[in-house]
Amino acid sequence: MNIDTTQPWGIAIDYAGRATVTEDGHTIAVRVHDNSLSDTVEPDPLTGAYPPVHVTAWFTESDAAGSELRGYGEVVVNASGTDPVVPDQNAAASAVAAARADFESRRAAYAALCAAWDPAAVPPVA
């Protein structure tokens, strides 16, 4: 994935922290968000620490038979001390790479399952 050095998170995101990228023919959804319930990022009143920021990437591909495989990746960017999280321009690219690796591992596992499947070994349904 090409990192956009003009963007704080390395990717152009909308007002809700969402973006879409195309990587090796896959359309991958990316989201940058924290886990607070507030619309403003504030430190936790008990710890004084700011919440971490989650950068997630996911996609689903299906075939003509309706089978679906998914890929999911996540990078967590933690705050330092009592300072807010500093944007990481590599986080989105790392999350996308993790989603692609997850998809490939699921694809390989599914292919191995299909290769090992013996329909004759399945008992008939009564």
JSON list of N, CA and C in Angstrom, two decimals, residues 3-45:
[
{"chain": "A", "resi": 3, "resn": "ILE", "atom": "N", "xyz": [1.77, 4.82, 1.06]},
{"chain": "A", "resi": 3, "resn": "ILE", "atom": "CA", "xyz": [1.49, 5.70, 2.19]},
{"chain": "A", "resi": 3, "resn": "ILE", "atom": "C", "xyz": [1.45, 7.13, 1.68]},
{"chain": "A", "resi": 4, "resn": "ASP", "atom": "N", "xyz": [0.37, 7.83, 2.00]},
{"chain": "A", "resi": 4, "resn": "ASP", "atom": "CA", "xyz": [0.22, 9.24, 1.62]},
{"chain": "A", "resi": 4, "resn": "ASP", "atom": "C", "xyz": [0.85, 10.09, 2.73]},
{"chain": "A", "resi": 5, "resn": "THR", "atom": "N", "xyz": [2.03, 10.59, 2.48]},
{"chain": "A", "resi": 5, "resn": "THR", "atom": "CA", "xyz": [2.76, 11.33, 3.51]},
{"chain": "A", "resi": 5, "resn": "THR", "atom": "C", "xyz": [2.13, 12.69, 3.83]},
{"chain": "A", "resi": 6, "resn": "THR", "atom": "N", "xyz": [1.14, 13.09, 3.04]},
{"chain": "A", "resi": 6, "resn": "THR", "atom": "CA", "xyz": [0.46, 14.36, 3.35]},
{"chain": "A", "resi": 6, "resn": "THR", "atom": "C", "xyz": [-0.66, 14.15, 4.36]},
{"chain": "A", "resi": 7, "resn": "GLN", "atom": "N", "xyz": [-0.99, 12.90, 4.66]},
{"chain": "A", "resi": 7, "resn": "GLN", "atom": "CA", "xyz": [-2.06, 12.59, 5.61]},
{"chain": "A", "resi": 7, "resn": "GLN", "atom": "C", "xyz": [-1.47, 12.10, 6.94]},
{"chain": "A", "resi": 8, "resn": "PRO", "atom": "N", "xyz": [-2.03, 12.55, 8.06]},
{"chain": "A", "resi": 8, "resn": "PRO", "atom": "CA", "xyz": [-1.49, 12.15, 9.37]},
{"chain": "A", "resi": 8, "resn": "PRO", "atom": "C", "xyz": [-1.46, 10.64, 9.58]},
{"chain": "A", "resi": 9, "resn": "TRP", "atom": "N", "xyz": [-2.49, 9.93, 9.11]},
{"chain": "A", "resi": 9, "resn": "TRP", "atom": "CA", "xyz": [-2.54, 8.48, 9.30]},
{"chain": "A", "resi": 9, "resn": "TRP", "atom": "C", "xyz": [-2.06, 7.72, 8.06]},
{"chain": "A", "resi": 10, "resn": "GLY", "atom": "N", "xyz": [-1.48, 8.42, 7.09]},
{"chain": "A", "resi": 10, "resn": "GLY", "atom": "CA", "xyz": [-0.93, 7.77, 5.91]},
{"chain": "A", "resi": 10, "resn": "GLY", "atom": "C", "xyz": [-1.97, 7.41, 4.87]},
{"chain": "A", "resi": 11, "resn": "ILE", "atom": "N", "xyz": [-3.22, 7.79, 5.11]},
{"chain": "A", "resi": 11, "resn": "ILE", "atom": "CA", "xyz": [-4.33, 7.49, 4.21]},
{"chain": "A", "resi": 11, "resn": "ILE", "atom": "C", "xyz": [-5.39, 8.57, 4.40]},
{"chain": "A", "resi": 12, "resn": "ALA", "atom": "N", "xyz": [-6.08, 8.92, 3.34]},
{"chain": "A", "resi": 12, "resn": "ALA", "atom": "CA", "xyz": [-7.14, 9.94, 3.44]},
{"chain": "A", "resi": 12, "resn": "ALA", "atom": "C", "xyz": [-8.37, 9.29, 4.06]},
{"chain": "A", "resi": 13, "resn": "ILE", "atom": "N", "xyz": [-8.78, 9.76, 5.23]},
{"chain": "A", "resi": 13, "resn": "ILE", "atom": "CA", "xyz": [-9.96, 9.23, 5.91]},
{"chain": "A", "resi": 13, "resn": "ILE", "atom": "C", "xyz": [-11.06, 10.28, 5.94]},
{"chain": "A", "resi": 14, "resn": "ASP", "atom": "N", "xyz": [-12.31, 9.82, 6.03]},
{"chain": "A", "resi": 14, "resn": "ASP", "atom": "CA", "xyz": [-13.43, 10.75, 6.10]},
{"chain": "A", "resi": 14, "resn": "ASP", "atom": "C", "xyz": [-13.65, 11.20, 7.54]},
{"chain": "A", "resi": 15, "resn": "TYR", "atom": "N", "xyz": [-14.73, 11.94, 7.77]},
{"chain": "A", "resi": 15, "resn": "TYR", "atom": "CA", "xyz": [-15.00, 12.51, 9.09]},
{"chain": "A", "resi": 15, "resn": "TYR", "atom": "C", "xyz": [-15.19, 11.44, 10.17]},
{"chain": "A", "resi": 16, "resn": "ALA", "atom": "N", "xyz": [-15.56, 10.23, 9.78]},
{"chain": "A", "resi": 16, "resn": "ALA", "atom": "CA", "xyz": [-15.79, 9.15, 10.73]},
{"chain": "A", "resi": 16, "resn": "ALA", "atom": "C", "xyz": [-14.59, 8.20, 10.82]},
{"chain": "A", "resi": 17, "resn": "GLY", "atom": "N", "xyz": [-13.47, 8.56, 10.19]},
{"chain": "A", "resi": 17, "resn": "GLY", "atom": "CA", "xyz": [-12.27, 7.73, 10.25]},
{"chain": "A", "resi": 17, "resn": "GLY", "atom": "C", "xyz": [-12.28, 6.55, 9.30]},
{"chain": "A", "resi": 18, "resn": "ARG", "atom": "N", "xyz": [-13.06, 6.64, 8.23]},
{"chain": "A", "resi": 18, "resn": "ARG", "atom": "CA", "xyz": [-13.16, 5.53, 7.29]},
{"chain": "A", "resi": 18, "resn": "ARG", "atom": "C", "xyz": [-12.44, 5.84, 5.99]},
{"chain": "A", "resi": 19, "resn": "ALA", "atom": "N", "xyz": [-11.95, 4.77, 5.37]},
{"chain": "A", "resi": 19, "resn": "ALA", "atom": "CA", "xyz": [-11.31, 4.89, 4.06]},
{"chain": "A", "resi": 19, "resn": "ALA", "atom": "C", "xyz": [-11.46, 3.55, 3.35]},
{"chain": "A", "resi": 20, "resn": "THR", "atom": "N", "xyz": [-11.25, 3.56, 2.05]},
{"chain": "A", "resi": 20, "resn": "THR", "atom": "CA", "xyz": [-11.25, 2.34, 1.26]},
{"chain": "A", "resi": 20, "resn": "THR", "atom": "C", "xyz": [-10.02, 2.36, 0.37]},
{"chain": "A", "resi": 21, "resn": "VAL", "atom": "N", "xyz": [-9.32, 1.24, 0.31]},
{"chain": "A", "resi": 21, "resn": "VAL", "atom": "CA", "xyz": [-8.16, 1.12, -0.57]},
{"chain": "A", "resi": 21, "resn": "VAL", "atom": "C", "xyz": [-8.32, -0.14, -1.42]},
{"chain": "A", "resi": 22, "resn": "THR", "atom": "N", "xyz": [-7.68, -0.14, -2.57]},
{"chain": "A", "resi": 22, "resn": "THR", "atom": "CA", "xyz": [-7.65, -1.32, -3.42]},
{"chain": "A", "resi": 22, "resn": "THR", "atom": "C", "xyz": [-6.22, -1.84, -3.43]},
{"chain": "A", "resi": 23, "resn": "GLU", "atom": "N", "xyz": [-6.09, -3.10, -3.07]},
{"chain": "A", "resi": 23, "resn": "GLU", "atom": "CA", "xyz": [-4.77, -3.71, -2.96]},
{"chain": "A", "resi": 23, "resn": "GLU", "atom": "C", "xyz": [-4.83, -5.09, -3.58]},
{"chain": "A", "resi": 24, "resn": "ASP", "atom": "N", "xyz": [-4.04, -5.35, -4.63]},
{"chain": "A", "resi": 24, "resn": "ASP", "atom": "CA", "xyz": [-4.00, -6.65, -5.32]},
{"chain": "A", "resi": 24, "resn": "ASP", "atom": "C", "xyz": [-5.39, -7.13, -5.71]},
{"chain": "A", "resi": 25, "resn": "GLY", "atom": "N", "xyz": [-6.23, -6.22, -6.19]},
{"chain": "A", "resi": 25, "resn": "GLY", "atom": "CA", "xyz": [-7.57, -6.59, -6.64]},
{"chain": "A", "resi": 25, "resn": "GLY", "atom": "C", "xyz": [-8.61, -6.69, -5.54]},
{"chain": "A", "resi": 26, "resn": "HIS", "atom": "N", "xyz": [-8.22, -6.50, -4.28]},
{"chain": "A", "resi": 26, "resn": "HIS", "atom": "CA", "xyz": [-9.17, -6.54, -3.17]},
{"chain": "A", "resi": 26, "resn": "HIS", "atom": "C", "xyz": [-9.55, -5.12, -2.79]},
{"chain": "A", "resi": 27, "resn": "THR", "atom": "N", "xyz": [-10.83, -4.90, -2.53]},
{"chain": "A", "resi": 27, "resn": "THR", "atom": "CA", "xyz": [-11.28, -3.61, -2.00]},
{"chain": "A", "resi": 27, "resn": "THR", "atom": "C", "xyz": [-11.33, -3.76, -0.49]},
{"chain": "A", "resi": 28, "resn": "ILE", "atom": "N", "xyz": [-10.47, -3.01, 0.19]},
{"chain": "A", "resi": 28, "resn": "ILE", "atom": "CA", "xyz": [-10.27, -3.18, 1.63]},
{"chain": "A", "resi": 28, "resn": "ILE", "atom": "C", "xyz": [-10.77, -1.94, 2.37]},
{"chain": "A", "resi": 29, "resn": "ALA", "atom": "N", "xyz": [-11.64, -2.18, 3.35]},
{"chain": "A", "resi": 29, "resn": "ALA", "atom": "CA", "xyz": [-12.15, -1.09, 4.19]},
{"chain": "A", "resi": 29, "resn": "ALA", "atom": "C", "xyz": [-11.18, -0.86, 5.33]},
{"chain": "A", "resi": 30, "resn": "VAL", "atom": "N", "xyz": [-10.91, 0.41, 5.62]},
{"chain": "A", "resi": 30, "resn": "VAL", "atom": "CA", "xyz": [-10.00, 0.78, 6.71]},
{"chain": "A", "resi": 30, "resn": "VAL", "atom": "C", "xyz": [-10.76, 1.73, 7.63]},
{"chain": "A", "resi": 31, "resn": "ARG", "atom": "N", "xyz": [-10.55, 1.57, 8.93]},
{"chain": "A", "resi": 31, "resn": "ARG", "atom": "CA", "xyz": [-11.18, 2.46, 9.89]},
{"chain": "A", "resi": 31, "resn": "ARG", "atom": "C", "xyz": [-10.17, 2.84, 10.96]},
{"chain": "A", "resi": 32, "resn": "VAL", "atom": "N", "xyz": [-10.14, 4.13, 11.30]},
{"chain": "A", "resi": 32, "resn": "VAL", "atom": "CA", "xyz": [-9.28, 4.65, 12.36]},
{"chain": "A", "resi": 32, "resn": "VAL", "atom": "C", "xyz": [-10.22, 5.17, 13.45]},
{"chain": "A", "resi": 33, "resn": "HIS", "atom": "N", "xyz": [-10.14, 4.58, 14.65]},
{"chain": "A", "resi": 33, "resn": "HIS", "atom": "CA", "xyz": [-11.06, 4.98, 15.72]},
{"chain": "A", "resi": 33, "resn": "HIS", "atom": "C", "xyz": [-10.45, 4.70, 17.08]},
{"chain": "A", "resi": 34, "resn": "ASP", "atom": "N", "xyz": [-10.98, 5.38, 18.09]},
{"chain": "A", "resi": 34, "resn": "ASP", "atom": "CA", "xyz": [-10.59, 5.06, 19.45]},
{"chain": "A", "resi": 34, "resn": "ASP", "atom": "C", "xyz": [-11.75, 4.32, 20.11]},
{"chain": "A", "resi": 35, "resn": "ASN", "atom": "N", "xyz": [-11.55, 3.88, 21.34]},
{"chain": "A", "resi": 35, "resn": "ASN", "atom": "CA", "xyz": [-12.59, 3.10, 21.99]},
{"chain": "A", "resi": 35, "resn": "ASN", "atom": "C", "xyz": [-13.36, 3.91, 23.03]},
{"chain": "A", "resi": 36, "resn": "SER", "atom": "N", "xyz": [-13.25, 5.22, 22.96]},
{"chain": "A", "resi": 36, "resn": "SER", "atom": "CA", "xyz": [-14.00, 6.04, 23.91]},
{"chain": "A", "resi": 36, "resn": "SER", "atom": "C", "xyz": [-15.43, 6.19, 23.43]},
{"chain": "A", "resi": 37, "resn": "LEU", "atom": "N", "xyz": [-16.29, 6.60, 24.30]},
{"chain": "A", "resi": 37, "resn": "LEU", "atom": "CA", "xyz": [-17.69, 6.79, 23.94]},
{"chain": "A", "resi": 37, "resn": "LEU", "atom": "C", "xyz": [-17.99, 8.25, 23.65]},
{"chain": "A", "resi": 38, "resn": "SER", "atom": "N", "xyz": [-16.98, 9.08, 23.67]},
{"chain": "A", "resi": 38, "resn": "SER", "atom": "CA", "xyz": [-17.16, 10.50, 23.47]},
{"chain": "A", "resi": 38, "resn": "SER", "atom": "C", "xyz": [-16.83, 10.89, 22.04]},
{"chain": "A", "resi": 39, "resn": "ASP", "atom": "N", "xyz": [-17.39, 11.99, 21.58]},
{"chain": "A", "resi": 39, "resn": "ASP", "atom": "CA", "xyz": [-17.04, 12.46, 20.25]},
{"chain": "A", "resi": 39, "resn": "ASP", "atom": "C", "xyz": [-15.77, 13.31, 20.27]},
{"chain": "A", "resi": 40, "resn": "THR", "atom": "N", "xyz": [-15.28, 13.61, 21.45]},
{"chain": "A", "resi": 40, "resn": "THR", "atom": "CA", "xyz": [-13.98, 14.28, 21.58]},
{"chain": "A", "resi": 40, "resn": "THR", "atom": "C", "xyz": [-13.05, 13.35, 22.33]},
{"chain": "A", "resi": 41, "resn": "VAL", "atom": "N", "xyz": [-11.80, 13.36, 21.97]},
{"chain": "A", "resi": 41, "resn": "VAL", "atom": "CA", "xyz": [-10.83, 12.49, 22.62]},
{"chain": "A", "resi": 41, "resn": "VAL", "atom": "C", "xyz": [-10.35, 13.19, 23.89]},
{"chain": "A", "resi": 42, "resn": "GLU", "atom": "N", "xyz": [-10.64, 12.56, 25.01]},
{"chain": "A", "resi": 42, "resn": "GLU", "atom": "CA", "xyz": [-10.27, 13.12, 26.31]},
{"chain": "A", "resi": 42, "resn": "GLU", "atom": "C", "xyz": [-9.55, 12.04, 27.11]},
{"chain": "A", "resi": 43, "resn": "PRO", "atom": "N", "xyz": [-8.72, 12.47, 28.07]},
{"chain": "A", "resi": 43, "resn": "PRO", "atom": "CA", "xyz": [-8.08, 11.47, 28.91]},
{"chain": "A", "resi": 43, "resn": "PRO", "atom": "C", "xyz": [-9.09, 10.79, 29.83]},
{"chain": "A", "resi": 44, "resn": "ASP", "atom": "N", "xyz": [-8.78, 9.56, 30.18]},
{"chain": "A", "resi": 44, "resn": "ASP", "atom": "CA", "xyz": [-9.60, 8.81, 31.12]},
{"chain": "A", "resi": 44, "resn": "ASP", "atom": "C", "xyz": [-9.58, 9.53, 32.47]},
{"chain": "A", "resi": 45, "resn": "PRO", "atom": "N", "xyz": [-10.73, 9.77, 33.10]},
{"chain": "A", "resi": 45, "resn": "PRO", "atom": "CA", "xyz": [-10.74, 10.52, 34.35]},
{"chain": "A", "resi": 45, "resn": "PRO", "atom": "C", "xyz": [-10.04, 9.79, 35.50]}
]
